[in-house]
mmCIF file of C-alpha atoms in Angstrom:
data_model
loop_
_atom_site.group_PDB
_atom_site.id
_atom_site.type_symbol
_atom_site.label_atom_id
_atom_site.label_comp_id
_atom_site.label_asym_id
_atom_site.label_seq_id
_atom_site.Cartn_x
_atom_site.Cartn_y
_atom_site.Cartn_z
ATOM 1 C CA MET A 59 -119.119 44.795 -33.701
ATOM 2 C CA ASN A 60 -118.812 47.735 -29.985
ATOM 3 C CA ASP A 61 -115.985 46.045 -27.934
ATOM 4 C CA HIS A 62 -118.388 47.495 -24.636
ATOM 5 C CA ILE A 63 -120.009 44.915 -22.149
ATOM 6 C CA LEU A 64 -122.905 46.979 -21.449
ATOM 7 C CA GLU A 65 -124.050 48.107 -25.202
ATOM 8 C CA ARG A 66 -123.057 44.118 -25.904
ATOM 9 C CA ALA A 67 -125.476 43.054 -23.971
ATOM 10 C CA ALA A 68 -128.164 45.225 -24.596
ATOM 11 C CA ASN A 69 -127.720 44.567 -28.210
ATOM 12 C CA VAL A 70 -127.880 47.915 -29.195
ATOM 13 C CA PRO A 71 -128.082 48.873 -32.926
ATOM 14 C CA ALA A 72 -125.504 49.576 -35.034
ATOM 15 C CA THR A 73 -127.012 51.847 -37.131
ATOM 16 C CA GLY A 74 -130.370 54.113 -36.033
ATOM 17 C CA PRO A 75 -131.422 57.364 -33.457
ATOM 18 C CA LEU A 76 -130.571 55.199 -30.546
ATOM 19 C CA ALA A 77 -126.599 54.612 -31.570
ATOM 20 C CA GLU A 78 -126.686 58.101 -32.782
ATOM 21 C CA ALA A 79 -127.653 59.020 -29.656
ATOM 22 C CA LEU A 80 -124.958 56.423 -27.159
ATOM 23 C CA ARG A 81 -122.015 58.165 -30.096
ATOM 24 C CA THR A 82 -122.811 61.564 -28.385
ATOM 25 C CA ARG A 83 -122.093 60.386 -25.791
ATOM 26 C CA SER A 84 -119.336 58.020 -26.461
ATOM 27 C CA ARG A 85 -117.057 59.458 -24.429
ATOM 28 C CA LEU A 86 -119.769 58.683 -21.149
ATOM 29 C CA MET A 87 -119.869 55.304 -22.866
ATOM 30 C CA GLU A 88 -116.263 54.912 -22.102
ATOM 31 C CA LEU A 89 -115.754 55.737 -18.972
ATOM 32 C CA THR A 90 -118.689 53.275 -18.237
ATOM 33 C CA GLN A 91 -116.334 50.605 -19.445
ATOM 34 C CA ALA A 92 -113.709 52.168 -17.585
ATOM 35 C CA SER A 93 -115.333 52.162 -14.015
ATOM 36 C CA HIS A 94 -116.231 48.033 -15.511
ATOM 37 C CA ASP A 95 -112.668 47.235 -15.800
ATOM 38 C CA ALA A 96 -112.324 49.340 -12.330
ATOM 39 C CA ALA A 97 -114.685 47.305 -10.293
ATOM 40 C CA LEU A 98 -113.694 43.852 -11.768
ATOM 41 C CA ARG A 99 -111.000 43.597 -13.146
ATOM 42 C CA PRO A 100 -108.587 46.458 -10.826
ATOM 43 C CA ALA A 101 -105.286 46.994 -11.540
ATOM 44 C CA THR A 102 -105.366 46.401 -7.360
ATOM 45 C CA PRO A 103 -107.564 44.184 -6.300
ATOM 46 C CA GLY A 104 -107.612 44.066 -2.582
ATOM 47 C CA SER A 105 -108.576 41.100 -0.599
ATOM 48 C CA ILE A 106 -111.661 40.496 -3.036
ATOM 49 C CA SER A 107 -110.243 38.195 -5.830
ATOM 50 C CA PHE A 108 -111.466 38.723 -9.358
ATOM 51 C CA THR A 109 -113.277 35.342 -9.391
ATOM 52 C CA GLU A 110 -115.402 36.650 -6.913
ATOM 53 C CA ARG A 111 -115.866 40.436 -8.125
ATOM 54 C CA ALA A 112 -117.002 38.460 -10.955
ATOM 55 C CA ALA A 113 -119.654 35.517 -9.255
ATOM 56 C CA LEU A 114 -120.712 38.659 -6.910
ATOM 57 C CA ALA A 115 -121.763 40.761 -9.943
ATOM 58 C CA ALA A 116 -123.186 37.358 -11.585
ATOM 59 C CA ARG A 117 -125.203 37.121 -8.751
ATOM 60 C CA MET A 118 -126.734 40.562 -8.472
ATOM 61 C CA VAL A 119 -127.235 40.279 -12.484
ATOM 62 C CA GLN A 120 -129.343 37.407 -11.803
ATOM 63 C CA ILE A 121 -131.127 38.433 -9.022
ATOM 64 C CA CYS A 122 -132.031 41.436 -10.857
ATOM 65 C CA LYS A 123 -133.606 39.054 -14.472
ATOM 66 C CA ASP A 124 -130.248 40.122 -17.193
ATOM 67 C CA SER A 125 -129.341 36.965 -18.957
ATOM 68 C CA ALA A 126 -126.832 39.252 -20.716
ATOM 69 C CA LEU A 127 -125.121 40.156 -18.091
ATOM 70 C CA ALA A 128 -125.009 37.150 -16.201
ATOM 71 C CA ASP A 129 -123.601 35.618 -19.871
ATOM 72 C CA HIS A 130 -121.096 38.265 -19.148
ATOM 73 C CA TYR A 131 -119.860 37.876 -15.320
ATOM 74 C CA ILE A 132 -120.501 33.784 -15.209
ATOM 75 C CA GLY A 133 -117.547 34.052 -17.953
ATOM 76 C CA LEU A 134 -115.223 36.454 -16.434
ATOM 77 C CA ALA A 135 -116.040 33.997 -12.980
ATOM 78 C CA GLY A 136 -113.148 31.859 -14.846
ATOM 79 C CA ALA A 137 -113.155 28.584 -15.790
ATOM 80 C CA THR A 138 -114.327 27.077 -12.444
ATOM 81 C CA VAL A 139 -117.062 29.261 -10.738
ATOM 82 C CA PRO A 140 -118.124 29.468 -7.259
ATOM 83 C CA ALA A 141 -121.962 27.667 -6.919
ATOM 84 C CA TRP A 142 -122.375 30.886 -4.699
ATOM 85 C CA ALA A 143 -123.001 32.874 -8.043
ATOM 86 C CA THR A 144 -126.059 31.882 -7.858
ATOM 87 C CA PRO A 145 -129.075 33.769 -6.126
ATOM 88 C CA ASP A 146 -130.556 32.063 -2.627
ATOM 89 C CA THR A 147 -127.058 30.137 -2.082
ATOM 90 C CA ARG A 148 -124.284 30.642 0.591
ATOM 91 C CA ALA A 149 -120.915 29.513 0.600
ATOM 92 C CA ASP A 150 -120.569 28.316 3.967
ATOM 93 C CA ASP A 151 -118.171 30.729 4.630
ATOM 94 C CA ALA A 152 -117.250 33.644 6.871
ATOM 95 C CA ARG A 153 -115.376 36.480 5.020
ATOM 96 C CA LEU A 154 -117.665 35.323 1.634
ATOM 97 C CA ASP A 155 -121.196 35.119 3.403
ATOM 98 C CA ALA A 156 -120.463 38.403 3.935
ATOM 99 C CA LEU A 157 -119.463 40.333 0.773
ATOM 100 C CA ILE A 158 -122.424 37.705 -0.272
ATOM 101 C CA ALA A 159 -124.867 39.308 2.658
ATOM 102 C CA TYR A 160 -123.671 42.621 1.042
ATOM 103 C CA ALA A 161 -124.352 42.804 -2.534
ATOM 104 C CA ASP A 162 -127.879 40.764 -1.746
ATOM 105 C CA LYS A 163 -128.830 43.428 0.748
ATOM 106 C CA ILE A 164 -127.548 46.974 -1.158
ATOM 107 C CA THR A 165 -129.623 45.487 -4.340
ATOM 108 C CA LEU A 166 -132.655 44.313 -3.768
ATOM 109 C CA SER A 167 -133.260 46.859 -0.827
ATOM 110 C CA PRO A 168 -130.716 50.004 -0.530
ATOM 111 C CA ARG A 169 -133.325 51.936 1.033
ATOM 112 C CA ASP A 170 -132.602 49.940 3.922
ATOM 113 C CA ALA A 171 -128.527 50.183 4.350
ATOM 114 C CA THR A 172 -127.616 50.567 8.219
ATOM 115 C CA PRO A 173 -124.165 51.145 9.593
ATOM 116 C CA GLU A 174 -125.093 47.165 11.074
ATOM 117 C CA ASP A 175 -124.481 46.968 7.621
ATOM 118 C CA ILE A 176 -120.667 47.983 7.351
ATOM 119 C CA ASP A 177 -119.575 46.520 11.360
ATOM 120 C CA ALA A 178 -120.670 42.542 9.086
ATOM 121 C CA LEU A 179 -118.616 43.707 6.640
ATOM 122 C CA ARG A 180 -115.556 44.844 9.703
ATOM 123 C CA ALA A 181 -116.382 41.686 12.369
ATOM 124 C CA ALA A 182 -116.095 39.221 9.458
ATOM 125 C CA GLY A 183 -113.036 40.797 8.643
ATOM 126 C CA ILE A 184 -113.150 42.631 5.472
ATOM 127 C CA ASP A 185 -110.379 46.006 5.675
ATOM 128 C CA GLU A 186 -111.911 50.478 4.871
ATOM 129 C CA GLY A 187 -110.106 49.772 1.259
ATOM 130 C CA ASP A 188 -112.238 46.323 0.108
ATOM 131 C CA ILE A 189 -115.043 48.230 2.159
ATOM 132 C CA VAL A 190 -115.552 51.282 -0.125
ATOM 133 C CA ARG A 191 -114.194 48.672 -3.105
ATOM 134 C CA LEU A 192 -116.924 46.259 -2.586
ATOM 135 C CA ALA A 193 -119.546 49.148 -2.562
ATOM 136 C CA GLY A 194 -117.791 49.914 -5.400
ATOM 137 C CA LEU A 195 -118.868 47.258 -6.920
ATOM 138 C CA VAL A 196 -121.655 46.884 -6.294
ATOM 139 C CA ALA A 197 -122.831 50.098 -6.462
ATOM 140 C CA PHE A 198 -121.330 49.391 -10.580
ATOM 141 C CA VAL A 199 -123.297 46.588 -10.992
ATOM 142 C CA ASN A 200 -126.995 48.250 -10.553
ATOM 143 C CA TYR A 201 -125.839 51.363 -12.595
ATOM 144 C CA GLN A 202 -125.136 48.807 -15.363
ATOM 145 C CA LEU A 203 -127.467 46.737 -15.191
ATOM 146 C CA ARG A 204 -130.027 49.675 -15.723
ATOM 147 C CA VAL A 205 -128.427 50.988 -18.079
ATOM 148 C CA ALA A 206 -128.400 47.715 -20.075
ATOM 149 C CA LYS A 207 -132.366 47.055 -19.422
ATOM 150 C CA VAL A 208 -133.388 50.771 -20.740
ATOM 151 C CA LEU A 209 -131.356 50.471 -24.283
ATOM 152 C CA ARG A 210 -132.809 46.979 -24.481
ATOM 153 C CA ALA A 211 -135.659 47.619 -24.253
ATOM 154 C CA MET A 212 -135.265 51.290 -26.184
ATOM 155 C CA GLY A 213 -134.067 49.008 -29.456
ATOM 156 C CA GLY A 214 -136.920 46.293 -28.391
ATOM 157 C CA THR A 215 -138.921 50.410 -29.822
ATOM 158 C CA ARG A 216 -139.243 51.774 -33.621
ATOM 159 C CA MET B 132 -124.009 65.895 19.351
ATOM 160 C CA SER B 133 -125.322 65.016 16.490
ATOM 161 C CA ARG B 134 -128.651 63.363 14.955
ATOM 162 C CA VAL B 135 -129.188 61.629 12.233
ATOM 163 C CA ILE B 136 -131.682 62.841 9.700
ATOM 164 C CA ARG B 137 -134.071 60.231 8.697
ATOM 165 C CA LYS B 138 -136.907 61.773 6.307
ATOM 166 C CA PHE B 139 -136.096 64.321 3.117
ATOM 167 C CA THR B 140 -134.945 67.633 3.358
ATOM 168 C CA THR B 141 -133.302 70.317 0.367
ATOM 169 C CA ARG B 142 -131.912 71.722 3.711
ATOM 170 C CA VAL B 143 -128.369 69.438 2.515
ATOM 171 C CA PRO B 144 -126.543 67.915 5.378
ATOM 172 C CA GLN B 145 -123.058 66.651 6.203
ATOM 173 C CA TRP B 146 -122.645 62.809 5.808
ATOM 174 C CA ARG B 147 -121.058 61.453 8.174
ATOM 175 C CA PRO B 148 -118.807 58.401 7.118
ATOM 176 C CA HIS B 149 -118.911 55.196 8.594
ATOM 177 C CA VAL B 150 -115.081 54.126 7.434
ATOM 178 C CA THR B 151 -112.651 56.260 7.343
ATOM 179 C CA PRO B 152 -111.298 58.919 4.683
ATOM 180 C CA VAL B 153 -108.417 58.916 2.436
ATOM 181 C CA ASP B 154 -106.258 61.312 4.555
ATOM 182 C CA LEU B 155 -105.224 64.275 1.276
ATOM 183 C CA ASP B 156 -101.680 64.459 3.266
ATOM 184 C CA THR B 157 -100.538 60.797 3.258
ATOM 185 C CA ALA B 158 -102.596 60.002 0.084
ATOM 186 C CA THR B 159 -100.702 58.366 -2.507
ATOM 187 C CA ASP B 160 -99.961 60.669 -5.742
ATOM 188 C CA GLU B 161 -102.682 58.481 -7.837
ATOM 189 C CA GLN B 162 -105.383 59.069 -4.818
ATOM 190 C CA ARG B 163 -104.401 62.538 -5.428
ATOM 191 C CA ASP B 164 -104.078 62.098 -8.836
ATOM 192 C CA ALA B 165 -108.038 60.720 -8.855
ATOM 193 C CA LEU B 166 -109.013 63.979 -6.488
ATOM 194 C CA SER B 167 -108.246 66.410 -8.644
ATOM 195 C CA GLU B 168 -111.275 66.850 -10.097
ATOM 196 C CA THR B 169 -114.702 65.969 -8.023
ATOM 197 C CA PRO B 170 -118.701 65.584 -8.572
ATOM 198 C CA SER B 171 -119.909 68.754 -9.854
ATOM 199 C CA ASN B 172 -116.588 70.624 -9.020
ATOM 200 C CA THR B 173 -117.581 71.107 -5.255
ATOM 201 C CA LYS B 174 -114.456 71.084 -2.086
ATOM 202 C CA ILE B 175 -113.129 67.242 -1.771
ATOM 203 C CA SER B 176 -114.895 66.075 0.758
ATOM 204 C CA ASP B 177 -115.078 63.241 3.649
ATOM 205 C CA TYR B 178 -117.087 61.222 0.733
ATOM 206 C CA VAL B 179 -114.997 61.170 -2.181
ATOM 207 C CA LEU B 180 -111.775 60.524 0.781
ATOM 208 C CA VAL B 181 -113.367 57.694 1.284
ATOM 209 C CA LEU B 182 -114.206 56.672 -1.861
ATOM 210 C CA ALA B 183 -110.488 57.726 -2.632
ATOM 211 C CA HIS B 184 -109.271 54.542 -0.836
ATOM 212 C CA ASP B 185 -109.859 52.804 -4.861
ATOM 213 C CA PRO B 186 -108.759 55.487 -6.727
ATOM 214 C CA GLN B 187 -108.543 53.586 -9.939
ATOM 215 C CA ALA B 188 -112.580 53.548 -9.736
ATOM 216 C CA LEU B 189 -112.810 57.124 -7.861
ATOM 217 C CA GLY B 190 -110.711 58.380 -11.441
ATOM 218 C CA ALA B 191 -113.301 56.961 -13.766
ATOM 219 C CA ARG B 192 -116.711 57.877 -12.350
ATOM 220 C CA THR B 193 -116.166 61.149 -11.148
ATOM 221 C CA PRO B 194 -115.969 62.375 -15.038
ATOM 222 C CA LEU B 195 -118.693 59.950 -16.096
ATOM 223 C CA PHE B 196 -120.733 61.947 -12.829
ATOM 224 C CA ASN B 197 -120.003 65.377 -14.255
ATOM 225 C CA GLY B 198 -120.068 64.441 -18.017
ATOM 226 C CA ILE B 199 -123.913 62.697 -17.442
ATOM 227 C CA MET B 200 -125.091 65.130 -14.906
ATOM 228 C CA TYR B 201 -123.266 68.574 -17.143
ATOM 229 C CA ASP B 202 -122.599 67.591 -20.538
ATOM 230 C CA GLU B 203 -124.172 69.791 -22.997
ATOM 231 C CA GLY B 204 -127.757 68.861 -25.328
ATOM 232 C CA GLY B 205 -129.667 66.454 -24.654
ATOM 233 C CA LEU B 206 -131.701 66.183 -21.445
ATOM 234 C CA SER B 207 -132.009 70.005 -19.591
ATOM 235 C CA ARG B 208 -129.737 70.270 -15.870
ATOM 236 C CA ALA B 209 -133.389 69.848 -14.594
ATOM 237 C CA GLU B 210 -134.944 67.009 -15.619
ATOM 238 C CA ARG B 211 -131.805 65.366 -14.938
ATOM 239 C CA GLU B 212 -131.926 66.097 -11.971
ATOM 240 C CA LEU B 213 -135.676 64.967 -11.512
ATOM 241 C CA GLY B 214 -134.278 61.772 -12.304
ATOM 242 C CA ALA B 215 -131.386 61.801 -9.933
ATOM 243 C CA VAL B 216 -134.351 62.574 -7.198
ATOM 244 C CA ALA B 217 -136.434 59.940 -8.463
ATOM 245 C CA ALA B 218 -133.951 57.405 -7.849
ATOM 246 C CA SER B 219 -132.716 58.752 -4.678
ATOM 247 C CA PHE B 220 -136.507 58.769 -3.362
ATOM 248 C CA VAL B 221 -136.282 54.366 -4.365
ATOM 249 C CA ASN B 222 -133.308 53.906 -2.719
ATOM 250 C CA ARG B 223 -134.170 56.695 0.722
ATOM 251 C CA CYS B 224 -130.571 58.399 0.196
ATOM 252 C CA ILE B 225 -131.669 61.547 1.847
ATOM 253 C CA TYR B 226 -128.286 63.190 1.772
ATOM 254 C CA CYS B 227 -128.823 62.867 -2.003
ATOM 255 C CA ALA B 228 -132.291 63.812 -2.593
ATOM 256 C CA ALA B 229 -131.256 66.463 -0.603
ATOM 257 C CA VAL B 230 -128.357 68.185 -3.068
ATOM 258 C CA HIS B 231 -130.453 67.201 -5.821
ATOM 259 C CA ALA B 232 -133.283 68.650 -5.150
ATOM 260 C CA SER B 233 -131.825 71.611 -3.994
ATOM 261 C CA ARG B 234 -130.194 71.592 -7.394
ATOM 262 C CA TYR B 235 -133.636 70.945 -9.075
ATOM 263 C CA ASN B 236 -135.386 73.810 -6.924
ATOM 264 C CA LYS B 237 -132.576 76.045 -8.288
ATOM 265 C CA LEU B 238 -132.545 75.817 -11.563
ATOM 266 C CA LYS B 239 -136.426 75.684 -11.587
ATOM 267 C CA GLY B 240 -136.763 78.737 -9.290
ATOM 268 C CA GLU B 241 -139.603 77.501 -7.842
ATOM 269 C CA GLU B 242 -140.066 74.325 -5.162
ATOM 270 C CA SER B 243 -143.750 73.043 -5.411
ATOM 271 C CA THR B 244 -142.398 70.154 -7.721
ATOM 272 C CA MET B 245 -139.850 68.717 -4.671
ATOM 273 C CA GLN B 246 -142.197 69.083 -2.159
ATOM 274 C CA LYS B 247 -144.760 67.109 -3.706
ATOM 275 C CA VAL B 248 -142.027 64.721 -4.666
ATOM 276 C CA PHE B 249 -141.511 63.723 -1.544
ATOM 277 C CA PHE B 250 -144.698 64.046 -0.048
ATOM 278 C CA ASP B 251 -146.196 61.413 -2.428
ATOM 279 C CA GLY B 252 -143.579 59.863 -4.606
ATOM 280 C CA GLU B 253 -144.217 58.656 -7.506
ATOM 281 C CA LYS B 254 -148.289 59.905 -7.097
ATOM 282 C CA ALA B 255 -147.222 63.481 -7.183
ATOM 283 C CA ASP B 256 -149.455 65.919 -9.125
ATOM 284 C CA LEU B 257 -147.214 66.984 -11.664
ATOM 285 C CA PRO B 258 -147.766 68.078 -15.043
ATOM 286 C CA PRO B 259 -147.776 65.892 -18.035
ATOM 287 C CA ARG B 260 -143.734 65.040 -18.684
ATOM 288 C CA GLU B 261 -142.623 65.595 -15.670
ATOM 289 C CA ALA B 262 -144.893 63.125 -14.039
ATOM 290 C CA ALA B 263 -144.137 60.885 -17.010
ATOM 291 C CA ILE B 264 -139.726 61.659 -16.384
ATOM 292 C CA LEU B 265 -140.377 61.177 -12.427
ATOM 293 C CA LYS B 266 -142.590 57.728 -12.872
ATOM 294 C CA PHE B 267 -140.123 56.420 -14.960
ATOM 295 C CA GLY B 268 -137.192 57.086 -13.134
ATOM 296 C CA VAL B 269 -138.895 55.258 -10.562
ATOM 297 C CA ARG B 270 -139.509 52.485 -12.946
ATOM 298 C CA LEU B 271 -135.969 52.139 -13.398
ATOM 299 C CA SER B 272 -134.862 51.847 -9.837
ATOM 300 C CA GLN B 273 -136.535 49.287 -8.703
ATOM 301 C CA CYS B 274 -135.083 46.233 -8.204
ATOM 302 C CA PRO B 275 -135.736 44.227 -11.042
ATOM 303 C CA PRO B 276 -136.338 47.152 -12.138
ATOM 304 C CA GLU B 277 -139.806 47.492 -14.253
ATOM 305 C CA ILE B 278 -139.005 49.867 -18.056
ATOM 306 C CA THR B 279 -140.704 48.503 -20.217
ATOM 307 C CA PRO B 280 -140.885 49.115 -24.254
ATOM 308 C CA LYS B 281 -144.001 50.817 -23.271
ATOM 309 C CA ASP B 282 -142.371 53.235 -20.590
ATOM 310 C CA ILE B 283 -140.189 54.272 -23.439
ATOM 311 C CA ASP B 284 -143.152 55.146 -25.463
ATOM 312 C CA THR B 285 -144.443 57.096 -23.507
ATOM 313 C CA LEU B 286 -141.732 58.871 -22.549
ATOM 314 C CA ARG B 287 -141.662 59.715 -26.768
ATOM 315 C CA GLU B 288 -145.431 61.055 -25.829
ATOM 316 C CA GLN B 289 -144.038 63.700 -23.815
ATOM 317 C CA GLY B 290 -141.542 64.691 -26.170
ATOM 318 C CA LEU B 291 -138.140 63.417 -25.128
ATOM 319 C CA ASN B 292 -135.843 62.146 -28.176
ATOM 320 C CA GLU B 293 -133.548 59.217 -28.027
ATOM 321 C CA LEU B 294 -130.676 61.642 -27.078
ATOM 322 C CA ALA B 295 -132.863 62.845 -23.863
ATOM 323 C CA ILE B 296 -134.182 59.629 -23.270
ATOM 324 C CA LEU B 297 -130.420 57.975 -22.457
ATOM 325 C CA ASP B 298 -129.153 61.243 -20.323
ATOM 326 C CA LEU B 299 -132.582 60.632 -18.384
ATOM 327 C CA THR B 300 -131.246 56.999 -18.343
ATOM 328 C CA LEU B 301 -127.914 57.369 -17.263
ATOM 329 C CA SER B 302 -129.027 60.218 -14.521
ATOM 330 C CA THR B 303 -131.550 57.631 -12.768
ATOM 331 C CA ALA B 304 -129.100 55.096 -12.640
ATOM 332 C CA LEU B 305 -125.643 56.780 -11.903
ATOM 333 C CA PHE B 306 -128.135 57.861 -8.745
ATOM 334 C CA GLY B 307 -129.120 54.259 -8.364
ATOM 335 C CA TRP B 308 -125.214 53.774 -7.996
ATOM 336 C CA ALA B 309 -124.824 56.761 -5.551
ATOM 337 C CA ASN B 310 -127.118 55.811 -3.567
ATOM 338 C CA ARG B 311 -125.367 52.336 -2.659
ATOM 339 C CA LEU B 312 -122.560 54.228 -1.632
ATOM 340 C CA MET B 313 -124.042 57.559 0.200
ATOM 341 C CA HIS B 314 -126.177 55.813 2.121
ATOM 342 C CA THR B 315 -124.563 52.634 2.625
ATOM 343 C CA LEU B 316 -120.447 54.208 3.915
ATOM 344 C CA GLY B 317 -122.525 57.294 5.213
ATOM 345 C CA GLU B 318 -125.012 59.190 6.729
ATOM 346 C CA PRO B 319 -126.876 62.185 6.622
ATOM 347 C CA VAL B 320 -126.496 64.119 10.388
ATOM 348 C CA ASP B 321 -127.919 68.045 11.424
ATOM 349 C CA ASN B 322 -125.044 69.374 13.109
ATOM 350 C CA ARG B 323 -126.461 72.304 13.806
ATOM 351 C CA ILE B 324 -126.753 73.635 16.998
#
């Protein structure tokens, strides 16, 4: 059984041409898992907690209709999953709502990003290191869910 | 003075960060280590110095980036760049689109493909294989991504095997990642004059 989150969530076959292709790119799938761990469970998390990271990820993958990754991230959020892990909700907390607004916008419509999006994070008290950590989390999850989507479609044909 | 660039171009602009880059002179050992490899082996840029605020993530991301774009076998270098451009077009990351369109042009020795992509997007009039790759990249870059088994079959009909499809997926999705960093943490500017 594959111990990588992405391949597990995509339910990739253990044998056959797709499994072989993934074996050829196994170093890249290892680095993908390392990127997941760096985004979700970093050694130096800054001010954004593990639960907040997992809840943001759960929200983004649900926006993108990925129920298998949603199960993973809801599980990762811990015993008490924040209500705002569900899309179209708010946290009613200025700092959290700023994180959520950024994650939603950059997931849904990165083309509309402006310098004001970063200003809004700063105004909510997010420091520069945490702005980069948040951007990295949002960007990674959007990569991961796209690779999972294709692997699932590839496994479903043939 | 510098002007923000809002139109697609193959002339690579400057990237102006919205977040203060890490100062290399005062960087920690972990940050220096993460900066020891750079995307496409280019010089240490403001972009990677901004990302160095999170050295653990950068240290995994850079070898992943280079592997997806340069590892041997599978999809050709140029076709990986086409996937990167498709994502950057959808996400309107002018900087990434410029860098990777110019790499495509250099690899292929022609400029008309990228001119058509920048002008007509998904509807660009291209040979069937390039058109299929572009369309797949555009559909994968939507939110939510629009890929179905039929999209995979279309690529197979154009001669892409499992490894080539995986490589195209990784390069396109990687730019869904890169665009979300480059296009939010800074902006492309024209610094000439």
